[in-house]
Amino acid sequence: MSDINIVCFDPSYLFSDLVKRFEGRGCVFSEFPLASAKTYVWMRPQEYVAYLDFIEGIEPEDVTSKFVSAINKIENQITLDKLKKRSVVIHHGICPDPIYQFDAYNSTIKLSDVARVVGVCPFDDCYRQMSNIGNKNNFSFCPIGYDHEVFSEEYIKDKKNSDKENVLNIGFVGRAYGTTDESLLNSSIKASPKGYIKGGDHLLNLSLRLKALDVKFKIHILGQNWEEQVKLFDTYGIDCHYYQRDKDIKYTDYPKIYAGFDLLIVTSRGESGPVPVLEALSLGVPVVGCENAGMVKYVATITSGCHTYKYDTKWHIAEIEKLTEHILRLRQKPLALRDKLMLRKDIEQYTTINWINTIMKYSEGLT
């Protein structure tokens, strides 16, 4: 039995991949913590908070009904003290209002006395509106990073035909979370419009501006659940190619698609550490991203290949004009091969392996 227990209930494809990597290092995975383990790595902060409530006899909130049903069938054999002193919690960031993931205040308070919180983006971007009460002393920043074996240097291309007369290939990567059910949107604070978090409407806004400016471009959407968005592009005559993950392509196909991008845009309203930022830069593809997308603002401080624009969370206004200006400027000055190789070097250390090693180090330090 491994000393380190990776805890994640019903892991999605991203978490499932990370769990397998930990298992490859000898860790043991379970949906709820094992009493026999010495330390715990929680992949989702809300599940750690829910388990604390479960131990104290409080009905867990901000988790699925499936989670509640499953947890009520187990018998806890772990003390509250052990759980707090032997846990490393991965924090994926708090979204700004009105996006609701979990009770931000309650989560922040309950994470304040856990042994270690590892944020996938810097402290202020992780805790956002709760930064003033978050505990900086138990917090460390380490992005999940890019898979350096999948996104290898061999995919970096030297494009010499990206002048203004040629098609500008704009990449957009991610999954459209949310719903189109208006009754659910009106009745649940947890529901959000489909694609809202990822900024699908901002992508359309940008595309219409570029079209009005007579820019020759093509949008490449790589991810899941963007069918409605793609129909809108068709309606407005916007050239778009949709690569559906796990249907048209696999994750290992990503690098060859990224390699065809002239740039990647990240229009997320509230996300902590979008991995595509590092994946793109690892292949020398410049990024234009919203500062609310957690890691974007930080990455812009370590490389010249990341350009940012703001999103006002009070008035819900994005600097689409700034986003457009960045794209037009990059279109006029495509990167040379040496510049692309430099972008990879700038972010070279931020690999998934480095993230795994960091989590393992903190976990082993608690045994």
Coordinates of C-alpha atoms in Angstrom, one line a residue:
M1 CA 0.0 0.0 0.0
S2 CA 1.3 3.4 -1.0
D3 CA 1.6 6.1 1.7
I4 CA 0.0 8.7 -0.7
N5 CA -3.7 8.5 -1.5
I6 CA -5.0 10.4 -4.5
V7 CA -8.6 11.4 -3.8
C8 CA -11.0 12.3 -6.6
F9 CA -14.7 11.4 -7.0
D10 CA -15.7 10.3 -10.4
P11 CA -12.8 12.0 -12.2
S12 CA -13.4 13.6 -15.6
Y13 CA -11.0 13.1 -18.5
L14 CA -8.5 15.8 -17.2
F15 CA -8.5 14.5 -13.6
S16 CA -8.5 10.9 -14.8
D17 CA -5.3 11.6 -16.8
L18 CA -3.6 13.2 -13.8
V19 CA -4.7 10.4 -11.5
K20 CA -3.1 7.8 -13.8
R21 CA 0.1 9.8 -13.7
F22 CA 0.1 9.7 -9.9
E23 CA -0.7 5.9 -10.0
G24 CA 2.3 5.5 -12.2
R25 CA 4.4 7.0 -9.4
G26 CA 3.1 4.4 -6.9
C27 CA 0.2 6.4 -5.4
V28 CA -3.1 4.8 -4.7
F29 CA -6.3 6.3 -6.1
S30 CA -9.7 6.2 -4.4
E31 CA -12.9 8.3 -4.6
F32 CA -12.9 8.8 -0.8
P33 CA -9.8 8.9 1.5
L34 CA -8.4 5.6 2.8
A35 CA -7.8 5.2 6.5
S36 CA -4.6 3.2 5.8
A37 CA -3.0 6.0 3.9
K38 CA -0.5 8.4 5.5
T39 CA -1.2 11.4 3.3
Y40 CA -3.9 12.6 1.0
V41 CA -3.9 14.6 -2.3
W42 CA -7.3 16.1 -3.0
M43 CA -7.8 16.9 -6.7
R44 CA -10.8 19.1 -6.0
P45 CA -11.1 21.6 -3.0
Q46 CA -14.8 21.2 -2.7
E47 CA -14.5 17.5 -2.1
Y48 CA -12.1 18.1 0.7
V49 CA -14.5 20.6 2.3
A50 CA -17.4 18.2 1.8
Y51 CA -15.5 15.4 3.6
L52 CA -14.7 17.7 6.5
D53 CA -18.5 18.4 6.7
F54 CA -19.2 14.6 6.5
I55 CA -16.9 13.9 9.4
E56 CA -18.7 16.6 11.5
G57 CA -22.1 15.2 10.6
I58 CA -23.0 18.1 8.3
E59 CA -24.7 17.4 5.0
P60 CA -22.1 18.1 2.2
E61 CA -22.8 21.0 -0.1
D62 CA -21.4 22.1 -3.5
V63 CA -21.0 18.6 -4.6
T64 CA -23.1 16.4 -6.9
S65 CA -26.1 14.3 -5.6
K66 CA -24.1 11.3 -6.8
F67 CA -21.3 12.3 -4.5
V68 CA -23.6 12.8 -1.5
S69 CA -25.3 9.4 -2.2
A70 CA -21.9 7.6 -2.3
I71 CA -20.4 9.3 0.7
N72 CA -23.4 8.4 2.8
K73 CA -22.7 4.7 2.2
I74 CA -19.2 4.8 3.6
E75 CA -18.0 4.6 7.2
N76 CA -15.4 7.2 8.1
Q77 CA -12.3 6.0 10.0
I78 CA -10.2 9.1 9.7
T79 CA -10.0 11.8 12.4
L80 CA -10.5 15.5 11.5
D81 CA -7.0 16.2 12.9
K82 CA -5.3 13.7 10.7
L83 CA -7.2 14.8 7.6
K84 CA -6.2 18.5 8.1
K85 CA -2.5 17.7 9.0
R86 CA -2.0 15.1 6.3
S87 CA -3.8 16.6 3.3
V88 CA -2.5 18.5 0.2
V89 CA -5.4 20.2 -1.6
I90 CA -5.2 21.2 -5.3
H91 CA -6.9 24.6 -5.8
H92 CA -8.2 25.3 -9.3
G93 CA -9.3 28.8 -8.4
I94 CA -12.4 30.7 -7.5
C95 CA -14.4 32.1 -10.4
P96 CA -15.6 35.8 -10.2
D97 CA -19.3 36.5 -9.7
P98 CA -21.8 35.6 -11.1
I99 CA -20.2 32.3 -11.9
Y100 CA -20.8 29.9 -9.0
Q101 CA -18.6 26.8 -8.4
F102 CA -18.9 26.5 -4.6
D103 CA -19.2 28.7 -1.5
A104 CA -16.0 30.7 -1.9
Y105 CA -16.0 32.0 1.7
N106 CA -16.7 28.7 3.3
S107 CA -14.0 27.0 1.1
T108 CA -11.4 29.6 1.8
I109 CA -12.0 29.4 5.6
K110 CA -11.8 25.6 5.6
L111 CA -8.6 25.6 3.5
S112 CA -6.9 27.9 5.9
D113 CA -5.8 25.2 8.3
V114 CA -5.1 22.3 5.9
A115 CA -1.4 21.3 5.7
R116 CA -0.9 22.5 2.1
V117 CA -2.8 24.2 -0.7
V118 CA -1.2 24.0 -4.1
G119 CA -2.8 26.5 -6.5
V120 CA -2.6 26.0 -10.3
C121 CA -2.3 29.8 -10.6
P122 CA -0.8 32.5 -8.2
F123 CA -2.5 33.2 -4.9
D124 CA -4.5 36.3 -5.8
D125 CA -5.7 34.7 -9.0
C126 CA -6.6 31.6 -7.2
Y127 CA -8.5 33.1 -4.3
R128 CA -9.7 36.2 -6.2
Q129 CA -12.4 38.0 -4.1
M130 CA -11.3 35.9 -1.1
S131 CA -7.7 36.9 -1.3
N132 CA -7.9 39.1 1.8
I133 CA -8.9 36.1 4.0
G134 CA -7.0 33.3 2.3
N135 CA -4.0 31.8 4.1
K136 CA -0.8 32.6 2.2
N137 CA 1.4 30.6 4.6
N138 CA 0.0 27.2 3.5
F139 CA -0.2 28.1 -0.2
S140 CA 2.1 27.3 -3.0
F141 CA 1.8 28.0 -6.7
C142 CA 2.6 25.4 -9.3
P143 CA 0.8 25.2 -12.7
I144 CA -0.3 21.8 -13.9
G145 CA 1.9 22.4 -16.9
Y146 CA 2.1 20.9 -20.4
D147 CA 3.1 17.4 -21.3
H148 CA 6.6 17.9 -22.7
E149 CA 6.6 14.4 -24.3
V150 CA 3.4 15.0 -26.2
F151 CA 4.2 18.7 -27.0
S152 CA 7.7 18.0 -28.2
E153 CA 9.9 20.6 -29.9
E154 CA 9.7 18.8 -33.2
Y155 CA 6.3 20.3 -33.8
I156 CA 7.6 23.9 -33.8
K157 CA 7.2 25.3 -37.3
D158 CA 8.9 28.0 -39.2
K159 CA 6.1 29.8 -41.0
K160 CA 7.2 32.3 -43.7
N161 CA 3.8 32.8 -45.3
S162 CA 1.9 34.6 -42.6
D163 CA 1.7 38.1 -44.1
K164 CA -1.5 40.0 -44.2
E165 CA -2.6 38.5 -47.5
N166 CA -2.7 35.0 -46.1
V167 CA -5.2 33.3 -43.8
L168 CA -4.6 33.9 -40.1
N169 CA -5.2 30.7 -38.2
I170 CA -6.6 31.4 -34.7
G171 CA -6.7 28.6 -32.2
F172 CA -9.3 28.3 -29.4
V173 CA -9.1 25.4 -27.0
G174 CA -11.3 24.2 -24.2
R175 CA -14.6 22.6 -23.2
A176 CA -17.9 24.6 -23.2
Y177 CA -19.3 24.2 -19.7
G178 CA -22.9 25.3 -18.9
T179 CA -26.4 24.8 -20.2
T180 CA -28.9 26.2 -22.7
D181 CA -31.8 25.3 -20.4
E182 CA -33.4 28.7 -19.5
S183 CA -35.5 27.3 -16.7
L184 CA -32.4 25.9 -15.1
L185 CA -30.5 29.1 -15.6
N186 CA -33.3 31.0 -13.9
S187 CA -33.7 28.6 -10.9
S188 CA -30.1 27.5 -10.0
I189 CA -27.2 29.7 -8.9
K190 CA -24.9 26.9 -10.0
A191 CA -26.0 27.0 -13.6
S192 CA -24.3 29.2 -16.2
P193 CA -25.0 29.8 -20.0
K194 CA -23.2 27.3 -22.1
G195 CA -19.8 28.6 -23.1
Y196 CA -20.0 31.6 -20.8
I197 CA -17.1 30.7 -18.6
K198 CA -14.8 30.1 -21.6
G199 CA -16.0 33.3 -23.2
G200 CA -17.6 31.8 -26.3
D201 CA -19.5 35.1 -26.9
H202 CA -16.3 37.0 -26.8
L203 CA -14.8 34.7 -29.4
L204 CA -17.8 35.5 -31.7
N205 CA -17.5 39.2 -31.0
L206 CA -13.9 39.1 -32.0
S207 CA -14.6 37.1 -35.1
L208 CA -17.2 39.6 -36.3
R209 CA -14.8 42.5 -35.8
L210 CA -12.1 40.7 -37.8
K211 CA -14.6 40.0 -40.5
A212 CA -15.7 43.6 -40.6
L213 CA -12.0 44.6 -41.0
D214 CA -11.8 42.3 -44.0
V215 CA -9.1 40.2 -42.3
K216 CA -8.6 36.7 -43.8
F217 CA -8.8 34.3 -40.9
K218 CA -10.0 30.9 -39.8
I219 CA -11.1 29.9 -36.3
H220 CA -9.9 26.5 -35.1
I221 CA -12.0 25.3 -32.1
L222 CA -10.5 22.3 -30.3
G223 CA -12.5 20.8 -27.5
Q224 CA -16.0 19.7 -26.6
N225 CA -19.6 20.9 -26.5
W226 CA -19.2 23.8 -29.0
E227 CA -21.9 22.7 -31.5
E228 CA -24.1 25.7 -31.0
Q229 CA -21.1 28.1 -31.3
V230 CA -20.1 26.5 -34.5
K231 CA -23.6 26.9 -35.9
L232 CA -23.4 30.7 -35.1
F233 CA -20.1 30.9 -37.0
D234 CA -21.8 29.2 -40.0
T235 CA -24.7 31.7 -39.7
Y236 CA -22.4 34.7 -39.9
G237 CA -20.2 33.2 -42.6
I238 CA -17.2 32.8 -40.4
D239 CA -14.7 30.2 -41.5
C240 CA -14.4 27.7 -38.6
H241 CA -13.1 24.2 -38.2
Y242 CA -14.3 22.2 -35.1
Y243 CA -12.1 19.4 -33.8
Q244 CA -14.2 17.4 -31.3
R245 CA -12.0 15.8 -28.6
D246 CA -12.6 12.0 -28.2
K247 CA -14.7 12.0 -31.3
D248 CA -12.6 13.4 -34.2
I249 CA -9.3 13.5 -32.4
K250 CA -7.4 12.3 -29.3
Y251 CA -5.2 14.3 -27.0
T252 CA -2.1 13.0 -28.7
D253 CA -3.3 14.7 -31.9
Y254 CA -3.3 18.2 -30.2
P255 CA 0.3 19.2 -31.0
K256 CA 0.0 18.8 -34.8
I257 CA -3.2 20.9 -34.7
Y258 CA -1.6 23.6 -32.4
A259 CA 1.4 23.7 -34.8
G260 CA -1.0 25.1 -37.5
F261 CA -2.1 28.0 -35.3
D262 CA -0.6 31.4 -35.8
L263 CA -1.8 32.3 -32.3
L264 CA -4.0 31.0 -29.5
I265 CA -6.7 33.1 -27.9
V266 CA -8.0 32.6 -24.3
T267 CA -11.3 34.5 -23.7
S268 CA -12.2 32.8 -20.4
R269 CA -14.0 35.0 -17.9
G270 CA -12.8 33.1 -14.9
E271 CA -10.5 30.2 -15.0
S272 CA -7.4 29.4 -12.9
G273 CA -4.8 27.7 -15.0
P274 CA -5.7 27.0 -18.6
V275 CA -3.1 24.4 -19.7
P276 CA -3.5 25.4 -23.4
V277 CA -1.6 28.6 -22.6
L278 CA 1.5 26.6 -21.8
E279 CA 0.8 24.0 -24.5
A280 CA 0.7 26.7 -27.2
L281 CA 3.8 28.5 -26.0
S282 CA 5.7 25.2 -25.8
L283 CA 5.3 25.0 -29.6
G284 CA 6.2 28.7 -30.2
V285 CA 2.6 29.8 -30.7
P286 CA 1.9 33.2 -29.2
V287 CA -1.1 33.7 -26.8
V288 CA -3.6 36.5 -26.4
G289 CA -5.6 36.0 -23.3
C290 CA -7.9 37.5 -20.8
E291 CA -6.3 38.4 -17.5
N292 CA -9.1 36.7 -15.7
A293 CA -7.9 33.4 -17.0
G294 CA -5.7 33.0 -14.0
M295 CA -2.3 31.9 -15.4
V296 CA -2.4 34.2 -18.3
K297 CA -1.5 37.3 -16.3
Y298 CA 1.4 35.5 -14.7
V299 CA 2.7 33.9 -17.9
A300 CA 2.8 37.4 -19.5
T301 CA 5.4 38.4 -16.9
I302 CA 7.8 35.6 -17.9
T303 CA 7.6 35.6 -21.7
S304 CA 7.0 38.1 -24.5
G305 CA 4.8 35.6 -26.2
C306 CA 1.7 36.2 -24.0
H307 CA -0.4 39.3 -24.5
T308 CA -3.3 40.2 -22.2
Y309 CA -6.5 42.2 -22.2
K310 CA -8.8 43.0 -19.2
Y311 CA -12.3 41.9 -18.2
D312 CA -14.2 44.1 -15.7
T313 CA -15.9 41.7 -13.3
K314 CA -18.1 44.5 -11.9
W315 CA -19.5 45.7 -15.2
H316 CA -18.9 42.5 -17.2
I317 CA -17.1 44.4 -20.0
A318 CA -14.2 42.8 -21.9
E319 CA -11.6 44.8 -23.7
I320 CA -12.4 43.2 -27.1
E321 CA -10.9 46.1 -28.8
K322 CA -7.6 45.5 -27.1
L323 CA -7.9 41.8 -28.0
T324 CA -8.4 42.7 -31.6
E325 CA -5.4 45.1 -31.6
H326 CA -3.1 42.4 -30.2
I327 CA -4.2 40.0 -33.0
L328 CA -3.8 42.6 -35.8
R329 CA -0.3 43.4 -34.5
L330 CA 0.7 39.7 -34.3
R331 CA -0.7 39.2 -37.8
Q332 CA 1.7 41.9 -39.1
K333 CA 4.7 40.5 -37.3
P334 CA 4.8 36.7 -37.4
L335 CA 7.4 35.1 -35.3
A336 CA 10.7 33.7 -36.7
L337 CA 11.7 30.2 -35.8
R338 CA 14.3 31.4 -33.3
D339 CA 11.6 33.5 -31.5
K340 CA 9.4 30.4 -31.3
L341 CA 12.1 28.4 -29.8
M342 CA 12.7 31.1 -27.2
L343 CA 9.0 31.0 -26.2
R344 CA 9.4 27.3 -25.4
K345 CA 12.5 28.0 -23.4
D346 CA 10.6 30.7 -21.4
I347 CA 8.1 28.2 -20.1
E348 CA 10.2 25.1 -20.4
Q349 CA 10.1 24.3 -16.6
Y350 CA 6.3 24.3 -16.4
T351 CA 5.7 20.7 -17.3
T352 CA 3.2 18.2 -16.0
I353 CA 6.0 16.1 -14.6
N354 CA 7.2 19.1 -12.6
W355 CA 3.7 19.5 -11.2
I356 CA 3.5 15.8 -10.2
N357 CA 6.9 16.0 -8.6
T358 CA 5.9 19.1 -6.6
I359 CA 2.7 17.5 -5.3
M360 CA 4.7 14.4 -4.4
K361 CA 7.3 16.5 -2.6
Y362 CA 4.7 18.2 -0.4
S363 CA 2.9 14.9 0.2
E364 CA 6.0 13.1 1.2
G365 CA 6.9 15.9 3.5
L366 CA 3.8 15.2 5.6
T367 CA 4.5 11.5 6.3

